[in-house]
């Protein structure tokens, strides 16, 4: 084996596959730095350390290998591990030294995509976009198109984002989960009907996507289809992990439609969102459950004492409950925020 160090490499690889890491490393250590196989041994070591979850140590081996060899695949390995270790600046420099087409043909990896991804993770979105666009020009890839569309949407460049969402929709309609972002971008461009169509398409593919159902409900509401808006909320309620958003929207919808009893059905749930709890308090007041309503408003007071709409409703409720002292106190607070409300001033003077 001293004459044939490649035998050590083969043995190390076999042992590693069988989980005998210590023995594998022992064979690799037998290959001396002056051997023609030393760089290959460093690469195998890097692989083994990577398998063991020791990416930092794997990187050290790749750095040494890259110093000893100008093989672009080694440089790529180093860039990939730097990307994984979130050493984005180093990764960008390493990818930039490689020929994108050559690497793409050899490995299927686009260095442009990787550079774009690294820039995005550094928060340098404007630098990221052209690299992702270049990657897509060379070869369509649904993941890259999605990264680009998401990035552009985050920068509120919805028209450009829609170009890439449309590409995914046309060329790769089985791509997982693009419909939510696509529908949001369409909504931002006020194309609500198309947005709702895309949301429905996503729901058909994944009936357990509560986020999409919430969006479909919102779009239905904006399109003046309250029954459909409610139906999607009730469907979302069945699959969502967190009911807070659903409770808020359903109680708001029921309150608008004066379906006060259905608002109160949420009293038994432990809702935390302040506006949802206020919706319940308003429903209690509307159903003339004055004592319960006053108690609910009192609980909400600390959270909403700077909200004039809340204070105004609270004043009228307190007056109805006969608590004139408290009503005057809250009316005074309201007038400090809205001093030109003549009606409230008159009420305050009459209390």
PDB file of N, CA and C in Angstrom, residues 107-177:
ATOM      1  N   UNK A 107     -21.380  20.063 -13.144  1.00  0.00           N
ATOM      2  CA  UNK A 107     -22.033  19.730 -11.857  1.00  0.00           C
ATOM      3  C   UNK A 107     -23.525  20.052 -11.799  1.00  0.00           C
ATOM      4  N   UNK A 108     -24.008  20.869 -12.733  1.00  0.00           N
ATOM      5  CA  UNK A 108     -25.417  21.305 -12.652  1.00  0.00           C
ATOM      6  C   UNK A 108     -25.607  22.469 -11.697  1.00  0.00           C
ATOM      7  N   UNK A 109     -24.504  22.964 -11.114  1.00  0.00           N
ATOM      8  CA  UNK A 109     -24.587  24.100 -10.181  1.00  0.00           C
ATOM      9  C   UNK A 109     -24.326  25.397 -10.940  1.00  0.00           C
ATOM     10  N   UNK A 110     -25.198  26.391 -10.722  1.00  0.00           N
ATOM     11  CA  UNK A 110     -24.987  27.710 -11.322  1.00  0.00           C
ATOM     12  C   UNK A 110     -24.274  28.607 -10.315  1.00  0.00           C
ATOM     13  N   UNK A 111     -23.059  29.031 -10.656  1.00  0.00           N
ATOM     14  CA  UNK A 111     -22.332  29.926  -9.742  1.00  0.00           C
ATOM     15  C   UNK A 111     -23.034  31.281  -9.652  1.00  0.00           C
ATOM     16  N   UNK A 112     -23.721  31.691 -10.726  1.00  0.00           N
ATOM     17  CA  UNK A 112     -24.475  32.951 -10.679  1.00  0.00           C
ATOM     18  C   UNK A 112     -25.588  32.864  -9.625  1.00  0.00           C
ATOM     19  N   UNK A 113     -26.283  31.720  -9.615  1.00  0.00           N
ATOM     20  CA  UNK A 113     -27.354  31.536  -8.618  1.00  0.00           C
ATOM     21  C   UNK A 113     -26.774  31.599  -7.213  1.00  0.00           C
ATOM     22  N   UNK A 114     -25.633  30.930  -7.027  1.00  0.00           N
ATOM     23  CA  UNK A 114     -25.018  30.886  -5.696  1.00  0.00           C
ATOM     24  C   UNK A 114     -24.596  32.291  -5.247  1.00  0.00           C
ATOM     25  N   UNK A 115     -24.017  33.064  -6.175  1.00  0.00           N
ATOM     26  CA  UNK A 115     -23.587  34.431  -5.824  1.00  0.00           C
ATOM     27  C   UNK A 115     -24.817  35.277  -5.482  1.00  0.00           C
ATOM     28  N   UNK A 116     -25.869  35.142  -6.280  1.00  0.00           N
ATOM     29  CA  UNK A 116     -27.116  35.873  -6.009  1.00  0.00           C
ATOM     30  C   UNK A 116     -27.683  35.520  -4.648  1.00  0.00           C
ATOM     31  N   UNK A 117     -27.672  34.217  -4.334  1.00  0.00           N
ATOM     32  CA  UNK A 117     -28.184  33.729  -3.048  1.00  0.00           C
ATOM     33  C   UNK A 117     -27.356  34.303  -1.894  1.00  0.00           C
ATOM     34  N   UNK A 118     -26.016  34.302  -2.074  1.00  0.00           N
ATOM     35  CA  UNK A 118     -25.125  34.825  -1.021  1.00  0.00           C
ATOM     36  C   UNK A 118     -25.359  36.316  -0.802  1.00  0.00           C
ATOM     37  N   UNK A 119     -25.478  37.079  -1.896  1.00  0.00           N
ATOM     38  CA  UNK A 119     -25.759  38.520  -1.763  1.00  0.00           C
ATOM     39  C   UNK A 119     -27.095  38.749  -1.049  1.00  0.00           C
ATOM     40  N   UNK A 120     -28.094  37.955  -1.400  1.00  0.00           N
ATOM     41  CA  UNK A 120     -29.419  38.102  -0.768  1.00  0.00           C
ATOM     42  C   UNK A 120     -29.314  37.871   0.735  1.00  0.00           C
ATOM     43  N   UNK A 121     -28.511  36.869   1.130  1.00  0.00           N
ATOM     44  CA  UNK A 121     -28.350  36.578   2.555  1.00  0.00           C
ATOM     45  C   UNK A 121     -27.539  37.638   3.286  1.00  0.00           C
ATOM     46  N   UNK A 122     -26.769  38.415   2.525  1.00  0.00           N
ATOM     47  CA  UNK A 122     -26.050  39.554   3.126  1.00  0.00           C
ATOM     48  C   UNK A 122     -26.939  40.794   3.169  1.00  0.00           C
ATOM     49  N   UNK A 123     -28.170  40.657   2.651  1.00  0.00           N
ATOM     50  CA  UNK A 123     -29.094  41.796   2.602  1.00  0.00           C
ATOM     51  C   UNK A 123     -28.810  42.732   1.440  1.00  0.00           C
ATOM     52  N   UNK A 124     -27.922  42.310   0.521  1.00  0.00           N
ATOM     53  CA  UNK A 124     -27.584  43.153  -0.646  1.00  0.00           C
ATOM     54  C   UNK A 124     -28.461  42.725  -1.827  1.00  0.00           C
ATOM     55  N   UNK A 125     -29.748  43.079  -1.724  1.00  0.00           N
ATOM     56  CA  UNK A 125     -30.728  42.564  -2.682  1.00  0.00           C
ATOM     57  C   UNK A 125     -30.493  43.091  -4.095  1.00  0.00           C
ATOM     58  N   UNK A 126     -30.097  44.359  -4.185  1.00  0.00           N
ATOM     59  CA  UNK A 126     -29.876  44.932  -5.525  1.00  0.00           C
ATOM     60  C   UNK A 126     -28.716  44.242  -6.234  1.00  0.00           C
ATOM     61  N   UNK A 127     -27.733  43.818  -5.477  1.00  0.00           N
ATOM     62  CA  UNK A 127     -26.606  43.085  -6.075  1.00  0.00           C
ATOM     63  C   UNK A 127     -27.023  41.659  -6.438  1.00  0.00           C
ATOM     64  N   UNK A 128     -27.943  41.095  -5.650  1.00  0.00           N
ATOM     65  CA  UNK A 128     -28.360  39.698  -5.863  1.00  0.00           C
ATOM     66  C   UNK A 128     -29.142  39.518  -7.159  1.00  0.00           C
ATOM     67  N   UNK A 129     -30.044  40.470  -7.449  1.00  0.00           N
ATOM     68  CA  UNK A 129     -30.993  40.305  -8.565  1.00  0.00           C
ATOM     69  C   UNK A 129     -30.306  40.042  -9.908  1.00  0.00           C
ATOM     70  N   UNK A 130     -29.318  40.874 -10.333  1.00  0.00           N
ATOM     71  CA  UNK A 130     -28.725  40.618 -11.657  1.00  0.00           C
ATOM     72  C   UNK A 130     -28.062  39.248 -11.795  1.00  0.00           C
ATOM     73  N   UNK A 131     -27.489  38.735 -10.702  1.00  0.00           N
ATOM     74  CA  UNK A 131     -26.863  37.405 -10.779  1.00  0.00           C
ATOM     75  C   UNK A 131     -27.916  36.315 -10.968  1.00  0.00           C
ATOM     76  N   UNK A 132     -29.024  36.441 -10.246  1.00  0.00           N
ATOM     77  CA  UNK A 132     -30.098  35.454 -10.405  1.00  0.00           C
ATOM     78  C   UNK A 132     -30.706  35.550 -11.802  1.00  0.00           C
ATOM     79  N   UNK A 133     -30.829  36.785 -12.306  1.00  0.00           N
ATOM     80  CA  UNK A 133     -31.359  36.971 -13.666  1.00  0.00           C
ATOM     81  C   UNK A 133     -30.432  36.327 -14.699  1.00  0.00           C
ATOM     82  N   UNK A 134     -29.116  36.513 -14.515  1.00  0.00           N
ATOM     83  CA  UNK A 134     -28.134  35.902 -15.425  1.00  0.00           C
ATOM     84  C   UNK A 134     -28.263  34.378 -15.406  1.00  0.00           C
ATOM     85  N   UNK A 135     -28.401  33.828 -14.197  1.00  0.00           N
ATOM     86  CA  UNK A 135     -28.523  32.368 -14.060  1.00  0.00           C
ATOM     87  C   UNK A 135     -29.732  31.858 -14.834  1.00  0.00           C
ATOM     88  N   UNK A 136     -30.834  32.595 -14.750  1.00  0.00           N
ATOM     89  CA  UNK A 136     -32.066  32.179 -15.436  1.00  0.00           C
ATOM     90  C   UNK A 136     -31.957  32.313 -16.944  1.00  0.00           C
ATOM     91  N   UNK A 137     -31.248  33.339 -17.389  1.00  0.00           N
ATOM     92  CA  UNK A 137     -31.070  33.538 -18.842  1.00  0.00           C
ATOM     93  C   UNK A 137     -30.359  32.340 -19.464  1.00  0.00           C
ATOM     94  N   UNK A 138     -29.396  31.796 -18.736  1.00  0.00           N
ATOM     95  CA  UNK A 138     -28.610  30.676 -19.263  1.00  0.00           C
ATOM     96  C   UNK A 138     -29.431  29.390 -19.263  1.00  0.00           C
ATOM     97  N   UNK A 139     -30.172  29.172 -18.179  1.00  0.00           N
ATOM     98  CA  UNK A 139     -30.958  27.935 -18.078  1.00  0.00           C
ATOM     99  C   UNK A 139     -32.104  28.153 -17.097  1.00  0.00           C
ATOM    100  N   UNK A 140     -33.338  27.856 -17.546  1.00  0.00           N
ATOM    101  CA  UNK A 140     -34.475  28.030 -16.636  1.00  0.00           C
ATOM    102  C   UNK A 140     -34.383  27.023 -15.499  1.00  0.00           C
ATOM    103  N   UNK A 141     -34.598  27.518 -14.299  1.00  0.00           N
ATOM    104  CA  UNK A 141     -34.610  26.670 -13.108  1.00  0.00           C
ATOM    105  C   UNK A 141     -35.687  27.229 -12.189  1.00  0.00           C
ATOM    106  N   UNK A 142     -36.663  26.396 -11.841  1.00  0.00           N
ATOM    107  CA  UNK A 142     -37.806  26.922 -11.078  1.00  0.00           C
ATOM    108  C   UNK A 142     -37.400  27.472  -9.708  1.00  0.00           C
ATOM    109  N   UNK A 143     -36.399  26.849  -9.070  1.00  0.00           N
ATOM    110  CA  UNK A 143     -35.957  27.328  -7.754  1.00  0.00           C
ATOM    111  C   UNK A 143     -35.351  28.728  -7.858  1.00  0.00           C
ATOM    112  N   UNK A 144     -34.547  28.939  -8.914  1.00  0.00           N
ATOM    113  CA  UNK A 144     -33.933  30.261  -9.112  1.00  0.00           C
ATOM    114  C   UNK A 144     -35.015  31.291  -9.430  1.00  0.00           C
ATOM    115  N   UNK A 145     -35.968  30.907 -10.291  1.00  0.00           N
ATOM    116  CA  UNK A 145     -37.069  31.817 -10.644  1.00  0.00           C
ATOM    117  C   UNK A 145     -37.847  32.208  -9.392  1.00  0.00           C
ATOM    118  N   UNK A 146     -38.041  31.237  -8.488  1.00  0.00           N
ATOM    119  CA  UNK A 146     -38.785  31.496  -7.248  1.00  0.00           C
ATOM    120  C   UNK A 146     -37.995  32.431  -6.328  1.00  0.00           C
ATOM    121  N   UNK A 147     -36.691  32.175  -6.196  1.00  0.00           N
ATOM    122  CA  UNK A 147     -35.839  33.054  -5.360  1.00  0.00           C
ATOM    123  C   UNK A 147     -35.904  34.486  -5.879  1.00  0.00           C
ATOM    124  N   UNK A 148     -35.845  34.611  -7.202  1.00  0.00           N
ATOM    125  CA  UNK A 148     -35.846  35.927  -7.836  1.00  0.00           C
ATOM    126  C   UNK A 148     -37.189  36.624  -7.635  1.00  0.00           C
ATOM    127  N   UNK A 149     -38.268  35.893  -7.851  1.00  0.00           N
ATOM    128  CA  UNK A 149     -39.610  36.464  -7.686  1.00  0.00           C
ATOM    129  C   UNK A 149     -39.830  36.914  -6.243  1.00  0.00           C
ATOM    130  N   UNK A 150     -39.379  36.089  -5.294  1.00  0.00           N
ATOM    131  CA  UNK A 150     -39.541  36.413  -3.868  1.00  0.00           C
ATOM    132  C   UNK A 150     -38.737  37.656  -3.504  1.00  0.00           C
ATOM    133  N   UNK A 151     -37.508  37.697  -4.000  1.00  0.00           N
ATOM    134  CA  UNK A 151     -36.617  38.828  -3.737  1.00  0.00           C
ATOM    135  C   UNK A 151     -37.211  40.128  -4.278  1.00  0.00           C
ATOM    136  N   UNK A 152     -37.717  40.084  -5.505  1.00  0.00           N
ATOM    137  CA  UNK A 152     -38.309  41.275  -6.130  1.00  0.00           C
ATOM    138  C   UNK A 152     -39.577  41.702  -5.394  1.00  0.00           C
ATOM    139  N   UNK A 153     -40.374  40.729  -4.950  1.00  0.00           N
ATOM    140  CA  UNK A 153     -41.582  41.058  -4.177  1.00  0.00           C
ATOM    141  C   UNK A 153     -41.217  41.732  -2.864  1.00  0.00           C
ATOM    142  N   UNK A 154     -40.160  41.218  -2.215  1.00  0.00           N
ATOM    143  CA  UNK A 154     -39.704  41.819  -0.952  1.00  0.00           C
ATOM    144  C   UNK A 154     -39.278  43.272  -1.147  1.00  0.00           C
ATOM    145  N   UNK A 155     -38.803  43.589  -2.355  1.00  0.00           N
ATOM    146  CA  UNK A 155     -38.410  44.965  -2.672  1.00  0.00           C
ATOM    147  C   UNK A 155     -39.573  45.759  -3.280  1.00  0.00           C
ATOM    148  N   UNK A 156     -40.747  45.143  -3.260  1.00  0.00           N
ATOM    149  CA  UNK A 156     -41.982  45.744  -3.800  1.00  0.00           C
ATOM    150  C   UNK A 156     -41.891  46.037  -5.298  1.00  0.00           C
ATOM    151  N   UNK A 157     -41.062  45.268  -5.988  1.00  0.00           N
ATOM    152  CA  UNK A 157     -41.005  45.360  -7.455  1.00  0.00           C
ATOM    153  C   UNK A 157     -41.914  44.266  -8.019  1.00  0.00           C
ATOM    154  N   UNK A 158     -43.215  44.467  -7.810  1.00  0.00           N
ATOM    155  CA  UNK A 158     -44.167  43.388  -8.084  1.00  0.00           C
ATOM    156  C   UNK A 158     -44.301  43.065  -9.568  1.00  0.00           C
ATOM    157  N   UNK A 159     -44.234  44.081 -10.419  1.00  0.00           N
ATOM    158  CA  UNK A 159     -44.374  43.813 -11.857  1.00  0.00           C
ATOM    159  C   UNK A 159     -43.263  42.896 -12.357  1.00  0.00           C
ATOM    160  N   UNK A 160     -42.032  43.163 -11.901  1.00  0.00           N
ATOM    161  CA  UNK A 160     -40.914  42.300 -12.304  1.00  0.00           C
ATOM    162  C   UNK A 160     -41.060  40.912 -11.678  1.00  0.00           C
ATOM    163  N   UNK A 161     -41.504  40.885 -10.421  1.00  0.00           N
ATOM    164  CA  UNK A 161     -41.694  39.593  -9.744  1.00  0.00           C
ATOM    165  C   UNK A 161     -42.697  38.732 -10.506  1.00  0.00           C
ATOM    166  N   UNK A 162     -43.743  39.382 -11.018  1.00  0.00           N
ATOM    167  CA  UNK A 162     -44.800  38.643 -11.727  1.00  0.00           C
ATOM    168  C   UNK A 162     -44.280  37.955 -12.987  1.00  0.00           C
ATOM    169  N   UNK A 163     -43.261  38.534 -13.611  1.00  0.00           N
ATOM    170  CA  UNK A 163     -42.664  37.897 -14.803  1.00  0.00           C
ATOM    171  C   UNK A 163     -42.163  36.496 -14.434  1.00  0.00           C
ATOM    172  N   UNK A 164     -41.494  36.407 -13.275  1.00  0.00           N
ATOM    173  CA  UNK A 164     -40.882  35.133 -12.881  1.00  0.00           C
ATOM    174  C   UNK A 164     -41.914  34.171 -12.300  1.00  0.00           C
ATOM    175  N   UNK A 165     -42.904  34.708 -11.561  1.00  0.00           N
ATOM    176  CA  UNK A 165     -43.978  33.832 -11.080  1.00  0.00           C
ATOM    177  C   UNK A 165     -44.721  33.209 -12.264  1.00  0.00           C
ATOM    178  N   UNK A 166     -44.931  34.025 -13.303  1.00  0.00           N
ATOM    179  CA  UNK A 166     -45.637  33.534 -14.489  1.00  0.00           C
ATOM    180  C   UNK A 166     -44.823  32.442 -15.187  1.00  0.00           C
ATOM    181  N   UNK A 167     -43.501  32.625 -15.214  1.00  0.00           N
ATOM    182  CA  UNK A 167     -42.630  31.594 -15.807  1.00  0.00           C
ATOM    183  C   UNK A 167     -42.786  30.266 -15.070  1.00  0.00           C
ATOM    184  N   UNK A 168     -42.782  30.329 -13.737  1.00  0.00           N
ATOM    185  CA  UNK A 168     -42.942  29.097 -12.942  1.00  0.00           C
ATOM    186  C   UNK A 168     -44.303  28.480 -13.245  1.00  0.00           C
ATOM    187  N   UNK A 169     -45.332  29.325 -13.258  1.00  0.00           N
ATOM    188  CA  UNK A 169     -46.702  28.852 -13.477  1.00  0.00           C
ATOM    189  C   UNK A 169     -46.836  28.168 -14.839  1.00  0.00           C
ATOM    190  N   UNK A 170     -46.111  28.685 -15.826  1.00  0.00           N
ATOM    191  CA  UNK A 170     -46.205  28.150 -17.189  1.00  0.00           C
ATOM    192  C   UNK A 170     -45.290  26.942 -17.390  1.00  0.00           C
ATOM    193  N   UNK A 171     -44.035  27.079 -16.936  1.00  0.00           N
ATOM    194  CA  UNK A 171     -43.022  26.061 -17.249  1.00  0.00           C
ATOM    195  C   UNK A 171     -42.877  24.984 -16.174  1.00  0.00           C
ATOM    196  N   UNK A 172     -43.289  25.312 -14.944  1.00  0.00           N
ATOM    197  CA  UNK A 172     -43.065  24.356 -13.850  1.00  0.00           C
ATOM    198  C   UNK A 172     -44.230  24.401 -12.858  1.00  0.00           C
ATOM    199  N   UNK A 173     -45.460  24.133 -13.341  1.00  0.00           N
ATOM    200  CA  UNK A 173     -46.642  24.309 -12.477  1.00  0.00           C
ATOM    201  C   UNK A 173     -46.692  23.374 -11.267  1.00  0.00           C
ATOM    202  N   UNK A 174     -45.846  22.334 -11.260  1.00  0.00           N
ATOM    203  CA  UNK A 174     -45.827  21.427 -10.105  1.00  0.00           C
ATOM    204  C   UNK A 174     -44.885  21.912  -9.003  1.00  0.00           C
ATOM    205  N   UNK A 175     -44.194  23.029  -9.244  1.00  0.00           N
ATOM    206  CA  UNK A 175     -43.279  23.575  -8.228  1.00  0.00           C
ATOM    207  C   UNK A 175     -44.069  23.870  -6.950  1.00  0.00           C
ATOM    208  N   UNK A 176     -43.498  23.483  -5.835  1.00  0.00           N
ATOM    209  CA  UNK A 176     -44.213  23.537  -4.557  1.00  0.00           C
ATOM    210  C   UNK A 176     -44.321  24.958  -3.999  1.00  0.00           C
ATOM    211  N   UNK A 177     -45.543  25.420  -3.746  1.00  0.00           N
ATOM    212  CA  UNK A 177     -45.762  26.596  -2.905  1.00  0.00           C
ATOM    213  C   UNK A 177     -45.558  27.967  -3.511  1.00  0.00           C
TER     214      UNK A 177
END
